[in-house]
Coordinates of C-alpha atoms in Angstrom, one line a residue:
X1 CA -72.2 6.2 5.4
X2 CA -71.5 9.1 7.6
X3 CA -68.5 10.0 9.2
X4 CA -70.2 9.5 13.1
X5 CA -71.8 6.2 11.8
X6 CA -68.6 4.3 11.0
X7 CA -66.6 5.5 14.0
X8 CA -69.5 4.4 16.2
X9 CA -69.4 1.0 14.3
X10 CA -65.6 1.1 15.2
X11 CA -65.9 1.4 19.1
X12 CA -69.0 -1.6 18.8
X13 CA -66.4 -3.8 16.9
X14 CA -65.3 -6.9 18.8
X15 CA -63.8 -10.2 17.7
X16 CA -64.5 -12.5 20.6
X17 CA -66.6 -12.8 23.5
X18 CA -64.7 -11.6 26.6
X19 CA -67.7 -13.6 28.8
X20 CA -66.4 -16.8 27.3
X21 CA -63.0 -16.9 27.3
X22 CA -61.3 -19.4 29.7
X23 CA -57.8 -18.2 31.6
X24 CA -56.1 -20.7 29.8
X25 CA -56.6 -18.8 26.7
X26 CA -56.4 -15.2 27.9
X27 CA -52.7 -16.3 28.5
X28 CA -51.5 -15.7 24.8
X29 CA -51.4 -11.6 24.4
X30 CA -53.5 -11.5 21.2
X31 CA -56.2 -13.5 22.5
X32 CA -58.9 -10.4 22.1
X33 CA -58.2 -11.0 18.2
X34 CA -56.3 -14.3 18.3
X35 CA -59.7 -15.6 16.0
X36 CA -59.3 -13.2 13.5
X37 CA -55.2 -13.3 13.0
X38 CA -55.6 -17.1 12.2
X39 CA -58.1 -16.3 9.4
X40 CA -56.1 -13.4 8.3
X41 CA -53.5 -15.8 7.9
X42 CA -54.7 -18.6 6.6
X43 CA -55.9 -16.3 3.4
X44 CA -52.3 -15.1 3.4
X45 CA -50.8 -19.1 3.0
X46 CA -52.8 -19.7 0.5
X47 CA -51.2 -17.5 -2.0
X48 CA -48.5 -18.8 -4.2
X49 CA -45.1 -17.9 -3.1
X50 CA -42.5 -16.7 -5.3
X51 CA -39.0 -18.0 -5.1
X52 CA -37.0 -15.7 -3.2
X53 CA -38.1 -14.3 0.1
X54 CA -37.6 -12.1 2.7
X55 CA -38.1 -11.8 6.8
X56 CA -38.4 -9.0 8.4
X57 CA -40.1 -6.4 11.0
X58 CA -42.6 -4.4 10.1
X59 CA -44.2 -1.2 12.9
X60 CA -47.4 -0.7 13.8
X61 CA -47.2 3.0 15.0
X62 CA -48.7 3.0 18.5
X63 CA -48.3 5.1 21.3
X64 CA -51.0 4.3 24.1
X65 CA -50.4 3.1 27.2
X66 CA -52.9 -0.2 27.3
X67 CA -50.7 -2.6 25.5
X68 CA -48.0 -5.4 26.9
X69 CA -46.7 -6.0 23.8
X70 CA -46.1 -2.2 22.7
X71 CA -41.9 -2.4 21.6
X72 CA -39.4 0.5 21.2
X73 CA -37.0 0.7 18.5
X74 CA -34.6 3.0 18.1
X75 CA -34.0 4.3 15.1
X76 CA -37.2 3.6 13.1
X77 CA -39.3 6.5 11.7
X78 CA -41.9 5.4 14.2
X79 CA -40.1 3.7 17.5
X80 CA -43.0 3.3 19.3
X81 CA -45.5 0.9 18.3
X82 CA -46.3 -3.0 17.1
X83 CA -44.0 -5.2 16.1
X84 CA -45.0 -7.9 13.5
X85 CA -42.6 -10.7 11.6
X86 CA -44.0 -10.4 8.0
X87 CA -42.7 -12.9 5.1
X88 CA -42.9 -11.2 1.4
X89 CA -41.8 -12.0 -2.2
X90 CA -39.1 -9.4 -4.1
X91 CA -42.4 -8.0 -5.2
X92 CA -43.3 -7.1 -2.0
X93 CA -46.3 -9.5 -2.0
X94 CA -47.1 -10.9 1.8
X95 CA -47.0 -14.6 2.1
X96 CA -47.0 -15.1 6.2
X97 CA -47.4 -12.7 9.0
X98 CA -46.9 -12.9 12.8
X99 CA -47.5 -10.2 16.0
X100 CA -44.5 -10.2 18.0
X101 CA -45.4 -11.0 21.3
X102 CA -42.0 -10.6 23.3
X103 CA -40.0 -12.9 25.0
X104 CA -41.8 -17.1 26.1
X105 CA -41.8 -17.1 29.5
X106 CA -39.3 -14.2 30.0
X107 CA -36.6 -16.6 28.2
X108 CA -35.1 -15.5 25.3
X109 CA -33.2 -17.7 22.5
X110 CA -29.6 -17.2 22.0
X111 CA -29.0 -18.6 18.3
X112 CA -26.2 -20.4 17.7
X113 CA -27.0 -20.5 14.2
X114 CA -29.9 -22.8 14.5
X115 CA -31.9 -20.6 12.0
X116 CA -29.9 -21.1 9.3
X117 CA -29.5 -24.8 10.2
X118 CA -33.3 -25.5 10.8
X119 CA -33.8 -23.5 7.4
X120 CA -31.6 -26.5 5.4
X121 CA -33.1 -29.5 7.3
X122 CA -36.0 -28.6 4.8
X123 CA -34.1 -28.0 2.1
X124 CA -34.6 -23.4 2.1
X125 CA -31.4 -21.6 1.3
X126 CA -30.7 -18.8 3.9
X127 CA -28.6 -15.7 3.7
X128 CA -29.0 -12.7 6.1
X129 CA -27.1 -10.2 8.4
X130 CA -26.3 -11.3 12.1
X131 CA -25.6 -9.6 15.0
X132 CA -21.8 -10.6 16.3
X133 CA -23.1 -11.7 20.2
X134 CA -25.4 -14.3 18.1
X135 CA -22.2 -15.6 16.5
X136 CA -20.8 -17.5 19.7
X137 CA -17.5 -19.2 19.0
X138 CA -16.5 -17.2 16.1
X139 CA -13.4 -15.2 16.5
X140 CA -13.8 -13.3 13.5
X141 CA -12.2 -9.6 12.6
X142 CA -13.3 -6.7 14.6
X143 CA -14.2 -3.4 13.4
X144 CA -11.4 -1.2 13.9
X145 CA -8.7 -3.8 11.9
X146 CA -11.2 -4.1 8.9
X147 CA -11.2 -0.5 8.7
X148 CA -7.5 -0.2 9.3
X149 CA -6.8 -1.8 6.0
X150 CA -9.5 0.3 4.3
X151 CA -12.9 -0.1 2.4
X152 CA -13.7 -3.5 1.0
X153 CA -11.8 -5.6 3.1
X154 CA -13.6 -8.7 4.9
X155 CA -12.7 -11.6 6.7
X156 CA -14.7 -14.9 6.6
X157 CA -15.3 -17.9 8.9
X158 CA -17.1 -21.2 7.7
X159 CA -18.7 -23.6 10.0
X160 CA -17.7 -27.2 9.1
X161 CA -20.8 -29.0 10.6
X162 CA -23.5 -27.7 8.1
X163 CA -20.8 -25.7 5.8
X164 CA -22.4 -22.5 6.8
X165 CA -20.4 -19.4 5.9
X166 CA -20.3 -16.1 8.2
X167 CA -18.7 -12.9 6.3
X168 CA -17.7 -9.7 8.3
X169 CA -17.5 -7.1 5.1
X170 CA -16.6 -3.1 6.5
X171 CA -17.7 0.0 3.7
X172 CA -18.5 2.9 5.6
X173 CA -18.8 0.3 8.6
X174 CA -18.8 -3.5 9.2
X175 CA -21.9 -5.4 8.5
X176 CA -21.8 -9.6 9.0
X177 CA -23.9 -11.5 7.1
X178 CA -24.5 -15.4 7.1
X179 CA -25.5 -17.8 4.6
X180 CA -26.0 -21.7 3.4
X181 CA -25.2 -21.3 -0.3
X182 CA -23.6 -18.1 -0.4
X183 CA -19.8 -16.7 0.5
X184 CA -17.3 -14.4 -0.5
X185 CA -16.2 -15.5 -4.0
X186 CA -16.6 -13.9 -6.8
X187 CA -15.4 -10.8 -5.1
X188 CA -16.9 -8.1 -7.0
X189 CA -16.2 -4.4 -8.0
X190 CA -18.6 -1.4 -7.4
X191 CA -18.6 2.0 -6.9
X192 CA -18.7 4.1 -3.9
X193 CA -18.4 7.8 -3.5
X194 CA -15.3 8.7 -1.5
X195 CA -15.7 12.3 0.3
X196 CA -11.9 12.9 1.0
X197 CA -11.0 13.0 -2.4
X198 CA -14.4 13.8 -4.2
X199 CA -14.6 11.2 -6.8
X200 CA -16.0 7.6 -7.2
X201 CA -13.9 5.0 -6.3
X202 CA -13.9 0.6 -7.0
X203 CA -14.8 -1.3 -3.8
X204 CA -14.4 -5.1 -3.0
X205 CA -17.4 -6.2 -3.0
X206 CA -17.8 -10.2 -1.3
X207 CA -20.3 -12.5 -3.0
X208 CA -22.6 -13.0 -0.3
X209 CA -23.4 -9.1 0.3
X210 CA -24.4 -9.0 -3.7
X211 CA -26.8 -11.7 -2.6
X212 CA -28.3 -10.1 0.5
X213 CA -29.3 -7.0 -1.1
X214 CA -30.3 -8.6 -4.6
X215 CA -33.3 -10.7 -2.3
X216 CA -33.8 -8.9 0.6
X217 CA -36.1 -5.6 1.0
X218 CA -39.5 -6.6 0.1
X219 CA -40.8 -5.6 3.8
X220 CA -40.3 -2.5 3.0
X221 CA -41.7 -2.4 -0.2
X222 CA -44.7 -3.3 1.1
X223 CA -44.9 -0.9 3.8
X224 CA -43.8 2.1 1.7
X225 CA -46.7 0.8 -1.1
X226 CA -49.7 1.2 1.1
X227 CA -51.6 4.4 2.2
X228 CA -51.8 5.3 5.7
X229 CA -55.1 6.2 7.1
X230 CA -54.6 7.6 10.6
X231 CA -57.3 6.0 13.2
X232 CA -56.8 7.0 17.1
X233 CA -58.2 4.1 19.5
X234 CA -57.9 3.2 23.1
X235 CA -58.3 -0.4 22.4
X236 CA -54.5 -1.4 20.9
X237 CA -55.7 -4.6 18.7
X238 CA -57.9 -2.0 16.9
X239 CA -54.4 -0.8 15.3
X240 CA -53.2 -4.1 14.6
X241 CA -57.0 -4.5 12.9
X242 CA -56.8 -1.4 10.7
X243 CA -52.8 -2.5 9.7
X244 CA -54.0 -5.7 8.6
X245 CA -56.8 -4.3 6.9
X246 CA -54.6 -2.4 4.5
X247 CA -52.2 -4.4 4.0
X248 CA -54.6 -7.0 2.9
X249 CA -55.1 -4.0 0.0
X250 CA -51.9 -3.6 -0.8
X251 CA -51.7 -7.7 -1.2
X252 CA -54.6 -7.7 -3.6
X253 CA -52.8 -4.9 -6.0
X254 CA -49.9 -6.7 -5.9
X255 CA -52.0 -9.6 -7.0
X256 CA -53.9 -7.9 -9.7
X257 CA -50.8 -6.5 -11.1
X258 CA -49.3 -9.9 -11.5
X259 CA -52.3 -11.4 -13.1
X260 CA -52.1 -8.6 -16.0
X261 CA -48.4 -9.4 -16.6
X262 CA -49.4 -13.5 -16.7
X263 CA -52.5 -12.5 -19.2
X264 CA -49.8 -9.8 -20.7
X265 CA -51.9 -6.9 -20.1
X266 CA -51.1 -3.7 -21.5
X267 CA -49.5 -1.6 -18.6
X268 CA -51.3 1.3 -19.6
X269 CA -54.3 -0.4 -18.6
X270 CA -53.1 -1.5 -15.4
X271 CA -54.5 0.0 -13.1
X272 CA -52.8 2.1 -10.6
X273 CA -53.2 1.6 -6.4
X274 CA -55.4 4.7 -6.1
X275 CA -58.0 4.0 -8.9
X276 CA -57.9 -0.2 -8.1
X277 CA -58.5 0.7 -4.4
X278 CA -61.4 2.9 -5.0
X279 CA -63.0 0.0 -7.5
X280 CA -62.2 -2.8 -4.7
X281 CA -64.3 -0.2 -2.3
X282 CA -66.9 0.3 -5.0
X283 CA -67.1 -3.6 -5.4
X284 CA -67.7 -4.3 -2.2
X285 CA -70.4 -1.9 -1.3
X286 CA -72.4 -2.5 -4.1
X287 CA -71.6 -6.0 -5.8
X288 CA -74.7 -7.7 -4.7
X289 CA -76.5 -5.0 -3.4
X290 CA -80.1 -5.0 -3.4
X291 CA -80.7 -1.4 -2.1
X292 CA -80.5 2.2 -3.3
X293 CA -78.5 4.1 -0.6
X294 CA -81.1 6.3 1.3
X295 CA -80.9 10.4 0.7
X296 CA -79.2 12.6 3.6
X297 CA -81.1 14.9 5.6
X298 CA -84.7 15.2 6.5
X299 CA -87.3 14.0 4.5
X300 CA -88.3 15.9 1.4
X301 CA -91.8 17.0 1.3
X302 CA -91.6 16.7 -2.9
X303 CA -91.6 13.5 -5.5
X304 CA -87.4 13.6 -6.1
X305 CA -85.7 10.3 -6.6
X306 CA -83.4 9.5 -4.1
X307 CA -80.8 9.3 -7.0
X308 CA -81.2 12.7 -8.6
X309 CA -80.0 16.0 -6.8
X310 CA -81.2 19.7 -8.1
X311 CA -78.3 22.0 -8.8
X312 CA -79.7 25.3 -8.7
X313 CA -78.4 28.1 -11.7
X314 CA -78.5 31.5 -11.0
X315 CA -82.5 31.5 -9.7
X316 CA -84.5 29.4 -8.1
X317 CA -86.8 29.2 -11.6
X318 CA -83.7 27.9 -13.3
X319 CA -83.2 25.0 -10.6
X320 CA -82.6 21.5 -12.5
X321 CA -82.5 18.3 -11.3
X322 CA -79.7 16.4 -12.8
X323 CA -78.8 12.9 -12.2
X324 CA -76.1 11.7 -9.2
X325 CA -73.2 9.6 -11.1
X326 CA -71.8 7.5 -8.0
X327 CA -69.2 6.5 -10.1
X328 CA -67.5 7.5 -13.4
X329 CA -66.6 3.5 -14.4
X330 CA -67.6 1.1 -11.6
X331 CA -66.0 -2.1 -11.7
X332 CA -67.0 -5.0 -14.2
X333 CA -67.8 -7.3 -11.4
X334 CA -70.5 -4.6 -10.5
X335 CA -71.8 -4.6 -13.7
X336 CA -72.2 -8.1 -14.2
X337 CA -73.6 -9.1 -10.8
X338 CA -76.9 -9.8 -12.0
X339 CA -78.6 -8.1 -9.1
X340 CA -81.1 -5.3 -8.9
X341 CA -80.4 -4.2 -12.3
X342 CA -83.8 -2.4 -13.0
X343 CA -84.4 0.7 -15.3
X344 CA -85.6 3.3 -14.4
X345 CA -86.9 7.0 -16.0
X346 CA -84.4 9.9 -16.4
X347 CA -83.2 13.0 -18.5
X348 CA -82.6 12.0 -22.1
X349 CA -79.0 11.2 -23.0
X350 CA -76.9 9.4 -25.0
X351 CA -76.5 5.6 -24.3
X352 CA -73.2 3.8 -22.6
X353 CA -73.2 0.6 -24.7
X354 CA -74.2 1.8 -28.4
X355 CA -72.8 5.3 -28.6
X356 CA -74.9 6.2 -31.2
X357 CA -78.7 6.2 -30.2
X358 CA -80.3 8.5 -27.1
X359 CA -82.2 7.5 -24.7
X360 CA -84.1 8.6 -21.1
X361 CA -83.7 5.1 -19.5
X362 CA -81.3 4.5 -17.0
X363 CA -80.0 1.5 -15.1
X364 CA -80.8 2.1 -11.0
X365 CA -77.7 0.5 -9.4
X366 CA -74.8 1.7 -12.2
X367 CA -76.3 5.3 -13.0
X368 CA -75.8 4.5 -17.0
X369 CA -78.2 5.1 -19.8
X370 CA -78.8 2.2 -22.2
X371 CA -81.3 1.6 -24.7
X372 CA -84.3 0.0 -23.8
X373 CA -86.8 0.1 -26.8
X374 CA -88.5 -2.0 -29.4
X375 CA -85.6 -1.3 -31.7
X376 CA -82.2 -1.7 -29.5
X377 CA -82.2 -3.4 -26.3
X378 CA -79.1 -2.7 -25.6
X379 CA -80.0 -2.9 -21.5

């Protein structure tokens, strides 16, 4: 497809009817792809979850100007842009995914610990960091007296209702983190890097941190795992679109790679992200395709095949027409689709399938030479 073709697909692409839409519904923020985002989804629930996961947010980068939902966050390597709640294994595997769409109603919650306790009401285990105005009630240490008596130190509260433990733990600052199975004990030992005195050094470590950082980070993997392909719209759900998009790659990788380790593929087989996206791509262009692809450029006044292109060497008498390989090893469900499979007529060669015998037939929609004789069928 040419480059002009699929950008002007882009700017024709809609996912709902702006001519039927009642007010009622134009009242949610995503409601141009609202459709779409609870199919996306849906795909996304469906997936078996692994044991330990992680919440967190996840940027879209944006930066236009036609967006009520556009957030700033300082800090992030792109502040401007999309905000989304996304729900991922330790492998980094997505599971659930939401667009932030700011405060309901201009109200917003002050937690009280009601995430942890709505969490164990169905029976999920919650540890996490907290911000201290979201701890009301809880007179626990301050900065400056944890790091008074050094690194390591921490102070703990419990809350006696639902048992649930909040830990204030300072290293090169003070961090709080809150949990329904987890707390301070066993205190552990690791080592940090002390600049005063230029050595390593054992720091307290409380039970609950260990925890935190053992489960938590599979956002990022994800969003560190996928390419980014930059796309410039004036239409903001476009982004959110081309995000999804992606990550829906990434997802299917992550898949693929833990299907070989069930069926205890070789990881020299396994494919890499690069090579497994450019076979997903390859799949679904041609995976039940009926049709060559059309050649370039005006029409050729000779007899060429569309498939073939002439590579000319050193004169125009020693011009050669040699066939187009669309792809070195297309994907098996290509091969196997069972549609428009026909052979065709081209330069002797030897075949795919036996190795050993030559042959000048070639198959129309792979581009590979089999036998096709009275002898060896191997087409």
């Amino acid at each position: 497809m040419p480059r002009n073709r699929f950008q002007f697909l882009l700017t024709s692409l809609h996912f709902v009817n702006n001519m039927t839409v009642s007010e009622t519904e134009k009242k949610d923020k995503l409601w141009k792809l609202r459709l779409w985002l609870d199919s996306f989804r849906e795909k996304y629930l469906q997936v078996a979850p692994e044991e330990h996961n992680s919440v967190d947010e996840m940027m879209i980068p944006f930066k236009g100007k036609f967006s009520s939902i556009k957030q700033y966050m300082r800090g992030k390597p792109n502040p401007w842009g999309l905000k989304m709640w996304v729900r991922t294994g330790i492998s980094g595997m997505m599971y659930d995914v939401d667009v932030y769409q700011g405060s309901v109603d201009g109200i917003r919650a002050k937690s009280e610990l009601r995430l942890s306790v709505k969490l164990l009401d169905r029976g999920i285990h919650y540890v996490g960091t907290a911000r201290q105005v979201r701890l009301l009630n809880c007179n626990i240490e301050d900065e400056k007296s944890l790091k008074k008596k050094g690194r390591g130190s921490y102070d703990v509260r419990v809350e006696r209702n639902q048992n649930i433990c909040a830990v204030k733990w300072y290293d090169s600052r003070a961090d709080t983190f809150v949990s329904s199975f987890a707390g301070p004990e066993p205190v552990q030992k690791i080592k940090r890097w002390d600049k005063a005195n230029r050595t390593y050094i054992e720091v307290e470590r409380p039970y609950i941190v260990g925890a935190y950082n053992k489960y938590m980070g599979g956002v990022g993997l994800l969003d560190s795992a996928k390419y980014k392909f930059p796309i410039k719209s004036r239409r903001w759900y476009m982004y959110i679109f081309w995000h999804a998009i992606i990550l829906a790659v990434v997802n299917a990788w992550l898949l693929y790679k833990r299907d070989c380790e069930a069926l205890k593929v070789s990881s020299k087989v396994t494919m890499n992200k690069r090579p497994f996206q450019a076979q997903l791509a390859s799949s679904l262009i041609l995976v039940n395709a009926t049709l060559e692809t059309p050649k370039r450029g005006r029409p050729s006044s000779g007899k060429g095949s569309p498939a073939t292109q002439t590579v000319t060497s050193g004169s125009p008498l020693n011009a050669q027409k040699r066939p187009f390989k669309r792809c070195a090893h297309l994907p098996l469900d290509v091969h196997k689709d069972l549609v428009a499979h026909f052979p065709r007529k081209t330069g002797r060669g030897r075949c795919r399938h036996c190795n050993t015998g030559y042959t000048n037939t070639q198959c129309r929609k792979c581009y590979v030479r089999l036998c096709f004789t009275d002898d060896r069928d191997c087409f």
